[in-house]
Amino acid sequence: MKIDFKALVEKYDSPLYVYDFDYITHRYSALKEAFAGKKSLINYAVKANSNLSVIAHLAKLGAGADCVSIGEVRRALDAGVDKYKIIFSGVGKRDDEIEEALQRDILMLNLESEAEMKRVEMVAKKLGKEARISIRVNPNIDPQTHPYISTGLHENKFGVEIDMAKRMYIYAKKSEHLNPVGIHFHIGSQLTNLEPIKEAAAIVADLVRSLGALDIDIKFFDVGGGIGVVYDDEKTIAPEAYTEAIFEATKGLDVTILCEPGRYMVANAGAFFTRVLYEKQNGEKRFVIVDGGMNDLIRPSLYNAYHKIEAVGVEGEKSPADVVGPVCESGDFFGKDVPLPPLKHNDLLVVHSAGAYGFTMASNYNTRPKPAEVAIEEGKERLIRRRETYEDQIALEKEYLQR
Ligand SMILES: *Cc1c(COP(=O)(O)O)cnc(C)c1O
């Protein structure tokens, strides 16, 4: 399959996000096959890329959804995800979010504190319902990843300690309005080492066994997301090794295994295209200034994340340059010391592996419109979100303007 990206950018303008849906299919299938023979459900973590067409594509393949707001739950439902395949996670939920999740009868709410459990019980009682819940256990395991995306240590705000989890299950078991069906952990993102996942799974599986002794029957064993991807030259976790480790930890347990990959599913399927405005030299330093900015793709600014950057169809001797956007922040860059040929106005650059936490973290900072998104499937391209306009951006302010 050969896509003419220059033509694509001519058609939809830059900056532009492009996603290869066939690659998403490939990723989903590889993981699903690694679970073969076991009861499993892949709950795509919607926050990685929440475009409705992306979710719909995964829903058609059989995926469920892991959502962290009621907005994401609505997206999942709108995109065609089966309600019994939707989980509502997250460290803080409003009463109205809890209420809507219960009304919509999704698979379960994933709880992260005793206080949250009490709120869910109250809301369920008011509605005369029984809330299916799981509890997120914080196993206090160092996931060996970037501190901003580490979530499995007690110093992180996520989940509850083992002893607290046990007390919560005992409480929930007795409650008329709570039905504890699942258990959950998620220790971090961009994990490239299997060992912390293994340790966490073993700790949580032990808890499931001790709950069994109390007649608390856990049906869903949710191992979270976090499988790392290759941005540069990282070694990653193979799907078979991943599932094998989980099978090992859950040996003897009659559970459905859930996992919540976000980045794994979409990061490498996406690319961000931006056009060169001009070059400039500050003393020894070469800058390539492009028409995309940190408002479109914030990962380099936020996490100092590496994305491979190349010029599309430009020849010439390469020399290092910082690729920077037009936003008024020194942190507005996509790459530092990127080897690039001499570039001129309108040359096209591609920022690779931008399918996860790219568009979903985009903002309108500097009153810049969010980019369009295009899907490529079986050699055909189609628009899945149009570029924002200035009118879109001021729509919620205009009627209040006093001048
Ligand atoms: C963010 C998140 C995920 C997805 O993480 P990835 O690293 O993108 O796989 C899964 N589960 C929960 C609870 C999350 O918060």
Tab-separated table of C-alpha atoms and ligand atoms in Angstrom:
chain	number	residue	atom	x	y	z
A	1	MET	CA	0.000	0.000	0.000
A	2	LYS	CA	1.444	3.316	-1.034
A	3	ILE	CA	-0.118	6.471	0.313
A	4	ASP	CA	0.832	9.821	-1.146
A	5	PHE	CA	1.119	11.796	2.064
A	6	LYS	CA	1.963	15.009	0.238
A	7	ALA	CA	-1.305	14.764	-1.657
A	8	LEU	CA	-3.101	13.979	1.584
A	9	VAL	CA	-1.725	17.119	3.212
A	10	GLU	CA	-2.588	19.135	0.084
A	11	LYS	CA	-6.139	17.894	0.427
A	12	TYR	CA	-6.682	18.290	4.178
A	13	ASP	CA	-4.083	20.938	5.000
A	14	SER	CA	-1.511	20.769	7.781
A	15	PRO	CA	-0.988	20.058	10.590
A	16	LEU	CA	-2.707	16.725	10.171
A	17	TYR	CA	-3.082	13.475	12.073
A	18	VAL	CA	-3.185	10.275	9.987
A	19	TYR	CA	-4.011	6.842	11.420
A	20	ASP	CA	-3.452	3.458	9.789
A	21	PHE	CA	-6.531	1.445	10.764
A	22	ASP	CA	-5.085	-1.769	9.326
A	23	TYR	CA	-2.201	-1.466	11.748
A	24	ILE	CA	-4.658	-1.059	14.625
A	25	THR	CA	-6.359	-4.267	13.432
A	26	HIS	CA	-2.992	-5.995	13.392
A	27	ARG	CA	-2.201	-4.888	16.951
A	28	TYR	CA	-5.605	-5.907	18.265
A	29	SER	CA	-5.440	-9.323	16.596
A	30	ALA	CA	-1.923	-10.045	17.845
A	31	LEU	CA	-2.974	-9.384	21.437
A	32	LYS	CA	-6.295	-11.210	21.131
A	33	GLU	CA	-4.532	-14.259	19.683
A	34	ALA	CA	-2.094	-14.250	22.584
A	35	PHE	CA	-5.117	-14.729	24.869
A	36	ALA	CA	-6.376	-17.675	22.798
A	37	GLY	CA	-8.059	-20.421	24.812
A	38	LYS	CA	-8.687	-18.175	27.820
A	39	LYS	CA	-11.691	-16.011	28.660
A	40	SER	CA	-10.532	-12.491	27.895
A	41	LEU	CA	-11.696	-9.032	26.949
A	42	ILE	CA	-9.560	-6.248	25.542
A	43	ASN	CA	-10.866	-2.941	26.845
A	44	TYR	CA	-9.290	-0.271	24.676
A	45	ALA	CA	-8.272	2.721	26.823
A	46	VAL	CA	-10.228	5.422	25.069
A	47	LYS	CA	-8.141	8.297	26.395
A	48	ALA	CA	-5.218	7.313	24.158
A	49	ASN	CA	-7.186	8.256	21.059
A	50	SER	CA	-10.871	8.910	21.482
A	51	ASN	CA	-11.886	9.698	17.924
A	52	LEU	CA	-15.261	8.010	17.407
A	53	SER	CA	-14.072	6.261	14.243
A	54	VAL	CA	-11.040	4.820	16.044
A	55	ILE	CA	-13.243	3.454	18.835
A	56	ALA	CA	-15.760	2.147	16.279
A	57	HIS	CA	-12.991	0.370	14.381
A	58	LEU	CA	-11.885	-1.421	17.543
A	59	ALA	CA	-15.481	-2.128	18.580
A	60	LYS	CA	-16.048	-3.921	15.261
A	61	LEU	CA	-13.040	-6.104	16.025
A	62	GLY	CA	-14.661	-7.042	19.349
A	63	ALA	CA	-12.929	-4.672	21.730
A	64	GLY	CA	-14.505	-3.184	24.826
A	65	ALA	CA	-13.620	0.199	26.268
A	66	ASP	CA	-11.911	1.521	29.370
A	67	CYS	CA	-13.215	5.015	30.055
A	68	VAL	CA	-12.131	7.647	32.562
A	69	SER	CA	-15.036	10.096	32.278
A	70	ILE	CA	-18.701	9.881	31.424
A	71	GLY	CA	-17.828	11.674	28.197
A	72	GLU	CA	-15.623	8.750	27.222
A	73	VAL	CA	-18.390	6.316	28.210
A	74	ARG	CA	-20.720	8.191	25.859
A	75	ARG	CA	-18.143	8.080	23.101
A	76	ALA	CA	-17.763	4.318	23.531
A	77	LEU	CA	-21.529	3.795	23.382
A	78	ASP	CA	-21.921	6.149	20.409
A	79	ALA	CA	-19.137	4.306	18.596
A	80	GLY	CA	-20.952	1.002	19.039
A	81	VAL	CA	-19.133	-0.637	21.945
A	82	ASP	CA	-21.380	-3.170	23.713
A	83	LYS	CA	-22.453	-1.723	27.091
A	84	TYR	CA	-21.348	-4.889	28.860
A	85	LYS	CA	-17.845	-4.309	27.548
A	86	ILE	CA	-17.468	-0.831	29.046
A	87	ILE	CA	-15.598	-0.056	32.266
A	88	PHE	CA	-15.648	3.325	33.957
A	89	SER	CA	-12.306	3.919	35.719
A	90	GLY	CA	-10.646	7.000	37.174
A	91	VAL	CA	-9.668	8.386	40.537
A	92	GLY	CA	-12.548	10.884	40.797
A	93	LYS	CA	-16.130	10.581	39.599
A	94	ARG	CA	-18.964	13.068	40.074
A	95	ASP	CA	-22.338	11.849	41.342
A	96	ASP	CA	-23.948	12.661	37.994
A	97	GLU	CA	-21.295	10.592	36.204
A	98	ILE	CA	-21.880	7.664	38.553
A	99	GLU	CA	-25.623	7.984	38.070
A	100	GLU	CA	-25.397	7.996	34.300
A	101	ALA	CA	-23.012	5.036	34.270
A	102	LEU	CA	-25.472	3.051	36.404
A	103	GLN	CA	-28.449	4.090	34.253
A	104	ARG	CA	-26.600	3.028	31.139
A	105	ASP	CA	-25.906	-0.357	32.747
A	106	ILE	CA	-22.237	-0.680	31.745
A	107	LEU	CA	-20.122	-3.667	32.818
A	108	MET	CA	-18.652	-2.109	35.966
A	109	LEU	CA	-17.336	0.942	37.760
A	110	ASN	CA	-13.768	0.704	38.827
A	111	LEU	CA	-13.308	2.268	42.259
A	112	GLU	CA	-10.219	3.876	43.709
A	113	SER	CA	-11.131	4.780	47.287
A	114	GLU	CA	-13.429	3.911	50.161
A	115	ALA	CA	-15.053	7.338	49.896
A	116	GLU	CA	-15.807	6.722	46.244
A	117	MET	CA	-17.355	3.357	47.080
A	118	LYS	CA	-19.689	5.041	49.574
A	119	ARG	CA	-20.743	7.615	46.964
A	120	VAL	CA	-21.438	4.870	44.415
A	121	GLU	CA	-23.465	2.972	47.017
A	122	MET	CA	-25.510	6.104	47.785
A	123	VAL	CA	-26.222	6.821	44.133
A	124	ALA	CA	-27.119	3.181	43.440
A	125	LYS	CA	-29.452	3.195	46.439
A	126	LYS	CA	-31.174	6.340	45.207
A	127	LEU	CA	-31.722	4.657	41.832
A	128	GLY	CA	-32.782	1.367	43.400
A	129	LYS	CA	-29.956	-0.394	41.596
A	130	GLU	CA	-27.041	-2.657	42.361
A	131	ALA	CA	-23.728	-1.288	41.077
A	132	ARG	CA	-21.275	-3.777	39.606
A	133	ILE	CA	-17.848	-2.669	40.827
A	134	SER	CA	-14.210	-3.529	40.750
A	135	ILE	CA	-11.550	-2.114	43.032
A	136	ARG	CA	-8.266	-0.776	41.851
A	137	VAL	CA	-5.460	-2.176	43.950
A	138	ASN	CA	-2.247	-0.226	44.276
A	139	PRO	CA	0.318	-3.034	44.611
A	140	ASN	CA	3.188	-0.638	45.417
A	141	ILE	CA	5.322	-1.811	42.510
A	142	ASP	CA	7.774	0.473	40.749
A	143	PRO	CA	6.909	0.172	37.055
A	144	GLN	CA	10.264	1.655	35.967
A	145	THR	CA	8.802	4.247	33.665
A	146	HIS	CA	8.592	8.048	33.511
A	147	PRO	CA	7.392	9.434	36.909
A	148	TYR	CA	4.484	11.295	35.236
A	149	ILE	CA	3.096	8.014	33.904
A	150	SER	CA	3.912	5.836	36.902
A	151	THR	CA	0.768	4.940	38.826
A	152	GLY	CA	1.441	1.802	40.854
A	153	LEU	CA	3.343	3.160	43.840
A	154	HIS	CA	1.774	4.276	47.122
A	155	GLU	CA	3.164	7.747	46.448
A	156	ASN	CA	0.899	7.910	43.357
A	157	LYS	CA	-2.711	8.970	43.836
A	158	PHE	CA	-4.127	5.829	42.211
A	159	GLY	CA	-5.842	2.823	43.761
A	160	VAL	CA	-5.955	1.521	47.339
A	161	GLU	CA	-3.625	-0.625	49.428
A	162	ILE	CA	-4.221	-4.360	49.628
A	163	ASP	CA	-5.619	-4.276	53.175
A	164	MET	CA	-7.971	-1.448	52.331
A	165	ALA	CA	-9.089	-3.266	49.182
A	166	LYS	CA	-9.941	-6.313	51.264
A	167	ARG	CA	-11.978	-4.260	53.720
A	168	MET	CA	-13.801	-2.622	50.799
A	169	TYR	CA	-14.663	-5.993	49.245
A	170	ILE	CA	-16.051	-7.240	52.549
A	171	TYR	CA	-18.167	-4.101	52.838
A	172	ALA	CA	-19.351	-4.300	49.223
A	173	LYS	CA	-20.260	-7.962	49.578
A	174	LYS	CA	-22.645	-7.059	52.421
A	175	SER	CA	-24.137	-4.040	50.701
A	176	GLU	CA	-27.464	-4.402	48.918
A	177	HIS	CA	-26.401	-1.870	46.335
A	178	LEU	CA	-22.892	-3.012	45.490
A	179	ASN	CA	-21.846	-6.121	43.644
A	180	PRO	CA	-18.071	-6.662	43.664
A	181	VAL	CA	-17.382	-8.532	40.431
A	182	GLY	CA	-13.914	-7.358	39.457
A	183	ILE	CA	-10.427	-6.498	40.596
A	184	HIS	CA	-8.083	-4.129	38.883
A	185	PHE	CA	-4.559	-2.786	38.822
A	186	HIS	CA	-2.737	-0.488	36.425
A	187	ILE	CA	0.818	0.325	37.417
A	188	GLY	CA	1.904	2.738	34.719
A	189	SER	CA	2.259	3.506	31.058
A	190	GLN	CA	4.909	2.805	28.425
A	191	LEU	CA	6.088	-0.269	30.355
A	192	THR	CA	8.941	-2.027	28.613
A	193	ASN	CA	9.760	-4.491	31.369
A	194	LEU	CA	7.469	-7.415	32.155
A	195	GLU	CA	8.752	-8.015	35.667
A	196	PRO	CA	6.699	-5.292	37.462
A	197	ILE	CA	3.502	-6.506	35.751
A	198	LYS	CA	4.257	-10.077	36.818
A	199	GLU	CA	4.824	-8.993	40.415
A	200	ALA	CA	1.682	-6.898	40.497
A	201	ALA	CA	-0.421	-9.677	38.945
A	202	ALA	CA	0.877	-12.180	41.504
A	203	ILE	CA	0.042	-9.881	44.427
A	204	VAL	CA	-3.445	-9.162	43.113
A	205	ALA	CA	-4.113	-12.828	42.257
A	206	ASP	CA	-3.256	-13.726	45.868
A	207	LEU	CA	-5.824	-11.219	47.011
A	208	VAL	CA	-8.419	-12.840	44.736
A	209	ARG	CA	-7.652	-16.218	46.326
A	210	SER	CA	-8.053	-14.843	49.844
A	211	LEU	CA	-11.322	-13.167	48.822
A	212	GLY	CA	-12.492	-16.517	47.506
A	213	ALA	CA	-12.024	-17.918	50.984
A	214	LEU	CA	-14.435	-15.215	52.211
A	215	ASP	CA	-16.968	-16.280	49.598
A	216	ILE	CA	-16.307	-13.177	47.507
A	217	ASP	CA	-16.225	-14.392	43.942
A	218	ILE	CA	-14.185	-12.189	41.600
A	219	LYS	CA	-15.122	-12.773	37.958
A	220	PHE	CA	-13.025	-10.144	36.185
A	221	PHE	CA	-9.282	-9.891	36.648
A	222	ASP	CA	-8.245	-6.607	35.082
A	223	VAL	CA	-4.524	-6.150	34.521
A	224	GLY	CA	-4.812	-2.563	33.269
A	225	GLY	CA	-2.927	-1.151	30.324
A	226	GLY	CA	0.566	0.166	29.967
A	227	ILE	CA	2.184	-2.098	27.372
A	228	GLY	CA	5.008	-0.004	25.924
A	229	VAL	CA	5.648	0.718	22.266
A	230	VAL	CA	8.690	1.529	20.165
A	231	TYR	CA	9.275	5.240	19.718
A	232	ASP	CA	13.026	4.979	19.228
A	233	ASP	CA	14.846	1.711	19.893
A	234	GLU	CA	13.049	0.504	23.027
A	235	LYS	CA	12.702	-3.204	23.686
A	236	THR	CA	9.050	-3.911	24.274
A	237	ILE	CA	6.890	-6.649	25.722
A	238	ALA	CA	5.700	-9.305	23.268
A	239	PRO	CA	1.957	-10.105	23.507
A	240	GLU	CA	2.645	-13.810	24.157
A	241	ALA	CA	5.099	-13.068	26.957
A	242	TYR	CA	2.585	-10.642	28.440
A	243	THR	CA	-0.333	-13.064	28.463
A	244	GLU	CA	1.877	-15.961	29.571
A	245	ALA	CA	2.897	-13.960	32.649
A	246	ILE	CA	-0.747	-13.220	33.435
A	247	PHE	CA	-1.792	-16.861	32.937
A	248	GLU	CA	0.975	-17.885	35.297
A	249	ALA	CA	-0.130	-15.423	37.987
A	250	THR	CA	-3.818	-16.345	37.737
A	251	LYS	CA	-3.294	-20.105	37.627
A	252	GLY	CA	-6.222	-21.966	39.144
A	253	LEU	CA	-8.508	-18.914	39.187
A	254	ASP	CA	-11.730	-19.032	37.196
A	255	VAL	CA	-11.690	-15.457	35.925
A	256	THR	CA	-12.139	-13.528	32.711
A	257	ILE	CA	-8.941	-11.596	32.083
A	258	LEU	CA	-9.385	-7.991	31.091
A	259	CYS	CA	-6.671	-5.686	29.870
A	260	GLU	CA	-6.777	-2.013	28.970
A	261	PRO	CA	-4.184	-1.178	26.349
A	262	GLY	CA	-4.280	2.333	24.945
A	263	ARG	CA	-0.878	3.278	23.618
A	264	TYR	CA	-0.129	-0.289	22.447
A	265	MET	CA	-3.147	-0.195	20.184
A	266	VAL	CA	-2.773	3.169	18.491
A	267	ALA	CA	0.608	4.889	19.085
A	268	ASN	CA	2.499	3.374	16.175
A	269	ALA	CA	-0.564	3.506	13.932
A	270	GLY	CA	-0.522	7.299	13.904
A	271	ALA	CA	1.626	9.979	12.358
A	272	PHE	CA	1.518	13.734	12.665
A	273	PHE	CA	2.254	15.768	9.539
A	274	THR	CA	3.402	19.346	9.671
A	275	ARG	CA	4.758	21.711	7.036
A	276	VAL	CA	7.879	23.789	7.260
A	277	LEU	CA	7.331	27.527	7.555
A	278	TYR	CA	11.007	28.468	7.400
A	279	GLU	CA	14.433	27.772	8.789
A	280	LYS	CA	16.403	30.032	11.049
A	281	GLN	CA	19.852	30.072	12.580
A	282	ASN	CA	20.551	31.515	16.046
A	283	GLY	CA	24.343	31.525	16.216
A	284	GLU	CA	25.357	27.867	15.954
A	285	LYS	CA	21.821	26.606	16.457
A	286	ARG	CA	19.641	25.562	13.543
A	287	PHE	CA	15.876	25.773	13.942
A	288	VAL	CA	13.198	24.421	11.652
A	289	ILE	CA	9.944	26.239	12.361
A	290	VAL	CA	6.829	24.294	11.448
A	291	ASP	CA	3.099	24.978	11.333
A	292	GLY	CA	2.217	22.468	14.070
A	293	GLY	CA	2.819	23.207	17.737
A	294	MET	CA	2.748	21.862	21.270
A	295	ASN	CA	-0.991	22.542	21.271
A	296	ASP	CA	-1.341	19.799	18.627
A	297	LEU	CA	1.116	17.286	20.083
A	298	ILE	CA	2.343	18.012	23.596
A	299	ARG	CA	4.237	14.802	24.420
A	300	PRO	CA	7.716	16.196	23.689
A	301	SER	CA	7.021	19.305	25.812
A	302	LEU	CA	5.252	17.462	28.631
A	303	TYR	CA	7.336	14.306	29.046
A	304	ASN	CA	10.375	15.150	26.986
A	305	ALA	CA	9.098	12.260	24.862
A	306	TYR	CA	11.023	11.199	21.792
A	307	HIS	CA	9.295	11.035	18.408
A	308	LYS	CA	11.203	10.171	15.275
A	309	ILE	CA	10.965	13.015	12.754
A	310	GLU	CA	11.718	12.823	9.029
A	311	ALA	CA	11.374	15.032	5.993
A	312	VAL	CA	9.049	13.521	3.384
A	313	GLY	CA	10.659	13.257	-0.042
A	314	VAL	CA	13.442	15.787	0.557
A	315	GLU	CA	17.031	14.871	-0.333
A	316	GLY	CA	20.238	16.529	0.802
A	317	GLU	CA	22.947	16.364	3.421
A	318	LYS	CA	21.515	16.130	6.914
A	319	SER	CA	22.523	18.329	9.807
A	320	PRO	CA	21.009	18.626	13.294
A	321	ALA	CA	18.107	20.998	13.836
A	322	ASP	CA	15.545	21.666	16.550
A	323	VAL	CA	12.050	21.275	15.154
A	324	VAL	CA	9.897	23.917	16.827
A	325	GLY	CA	6.361	25.241	16.565
A	326	PRO	CA	4.967	28.777	16.490
A	327	VAL	CA	3.578	28.743	20.043
A	328	CYS	CA	4.982	31.351	22.428
A	329	GLU	CA	6.691	28.892	24.788
A	330	SER	CA	10.296	27.686	24.797
A	331	GLY	CA	8.923	24.214	25.473
A	332	ASP	CA	7.198	24.237	22.091
A	333	PHE	CA	9.308	21.694	20.238
A	334	PHE	CA	8.859	18.299	18.584
A	335	GLY	CA	12.486	17.236	18.516
A	336	LYS	CA	15.966	18.413	19.429
A	337	ASP	CA	19.008	17.927	17.198
A	338	VAL	CA	17.027	16.064	14.581
A	339	PRO	CA	19.123	15.167	11.512
A	340	LEU	CA	17.340	16.902	8.632
A	341	PRO	CA	18.260	17.955	5.094
A	342	PRO	CA	18.047	21.655	4.140
A	343	LEU	CA	14.369	22.567	4.129
A	344	LYS	CA	12.311	25.210	2.453
A	345	HIS	CA	8.855	26.662	2.820
A	346	ASN	CA	6.085	24.016	2.568
A	347	ASP	CA	8.370	20.980	2.790
A	348	LEU	CA	6.614	18.226	4.707
A	349	LEU	CA	7.792	16.672	7.971
A	350	VAL	CA	6.362	13.557	9.555
A	351	VAL	CA	6.399	13.024	13.321
A	352	HIS	CA	6.101	9.269	13.790
A	353	SER	CA	4.199	7.221	16.397
A	354	ALA	CA	1.810	10.040	17.257
A	355	GLY	CA	-1.395	7.986	17.381
A	356	ALA	CA	-1.648	7.829	21.180
A	357	TYR	CA	-1.942	10.811	23.529
A	358	GLY	CA	-1.546	13.065	20.507
A	359	PHE	CA	-4.842	14.508	19.390
A	360	THR	CA	-6.524	13.682	22.716
A	361	MET	CA	-4.137	16.004	24.513
A	362	ALA	CA	-4.440	18.758	21.919
A	363	SER	CA	-5.658	22.180	22.982
A	364	ASN	CA	-6.539	25.532	21.478
A	365	TYR	CA	-3.648	27.336	23.156
A	366	ASN	CA	-2.716	30.462	21.190
A	367	THR	CA	-6.179	30.231	19.508
A	368	ARG	CA	-4.931	27.562	17.188
A	369	PRO	CA	-7.492	25.216	15.651
A	370	LYS	CA	-7.191	21.518	16.436
A	371	PRO	CA	-5.971	19.595	13.378
A	372	ALA	CA	-8.020	17.337	11.157
A	373	GLU	CA	-7.766	13.546	11.512
A	374	VAL	CA	-7.684	11.101	8.626
A	375	ALA	CA	-8.006	7.309	8.639
A	376	ILE	CA	-6.380	5.001	6.140
A	377	GLU	CA	-8.005	1.619	5.704
A	378	GLU	CA	-7.333	-0.915	2.955
A	379	GLY	CA	-5.531	1.698	0.892
A	380	LYS	CA	-8.319	4.252	1.118
A	381	GLU	CA	-8.273	7.466	3.065
A	382	ARG	CA	-11.195	9.140	4.765
A	383	LEU	CA	-11.659	12.142	6.985
A	384	ILE	CA	-12.682	11.210	10.536
A	385	ARG	CA	-12.612	14.696	12.037
A	386	ARG	CA	-12.543	17.981	10.164
A	387	ARG	CA	-10.139	20.747	11.041
A	388	GLU	CA	-11.518	23.199	13.563
A	389	THR	CA	-12.366	26.692	12.432
A	390	TYR	CA	-12.038	30.006	14.203
A	391	GLU	CA	-15.838	30.016	14.472
A	392	ASP	CA	-15.764	26.644	16.262
A	393	GLN	CA	-13.358	28.096	18.772
A	394	ILE	CA	-15.363	31.192	19.691
A	395	ALA	CA	-18.773	29.524	19.536
A	396	LEU	CA	-19.162	29.252	23.308
A	397	GLU	CA	-18.080	32.846	23.981
A	398	LYS	CA	-19.617	34.851	21.192
A	399	GLU	CA	-23.105	35.287	22.608
A	400	TYR	CA	-21.679	36.622	25.867
A	401	LEU	CA	-19.495	39.251	24.298
A	402	GLN	CA	-20.213	42.762	25.565
A	403	ARG	CA	-18.505	45.520	23.639
B	1	LIG	C1	-4.300	5.426	30.912
B	1	LIG	C2	-4.869	4.150	31.369
B	1	LIG	C3	-4.773	3.002	30.563
B	1	LIG	C4	-4.038	2.982	29.262
B	1	LIG	O1	-2.664	3.129	29.399
B	1	LIG	P1	-1.701	2.840	28.165
B	1	LIG	O2	-0.366	3.068	28.702
B	1	LIG	O3	-2.066	3.793	27.096
B	1	LIG	O4	-1.926	1.434	27.743
B	1	LIG	C5	-5.380	1.853	31.018
B	1	LIG	N1	-6.041	1.813	32.192
B	1	LIG	C6	-6.154	2.895	32.990
B	1	LIG	C7	-6.902	2.796	34.261
B	1	LIG	C8	-5.569	4.095	32.608
B	1	LIG	O5	-5.671	5.157	33.406
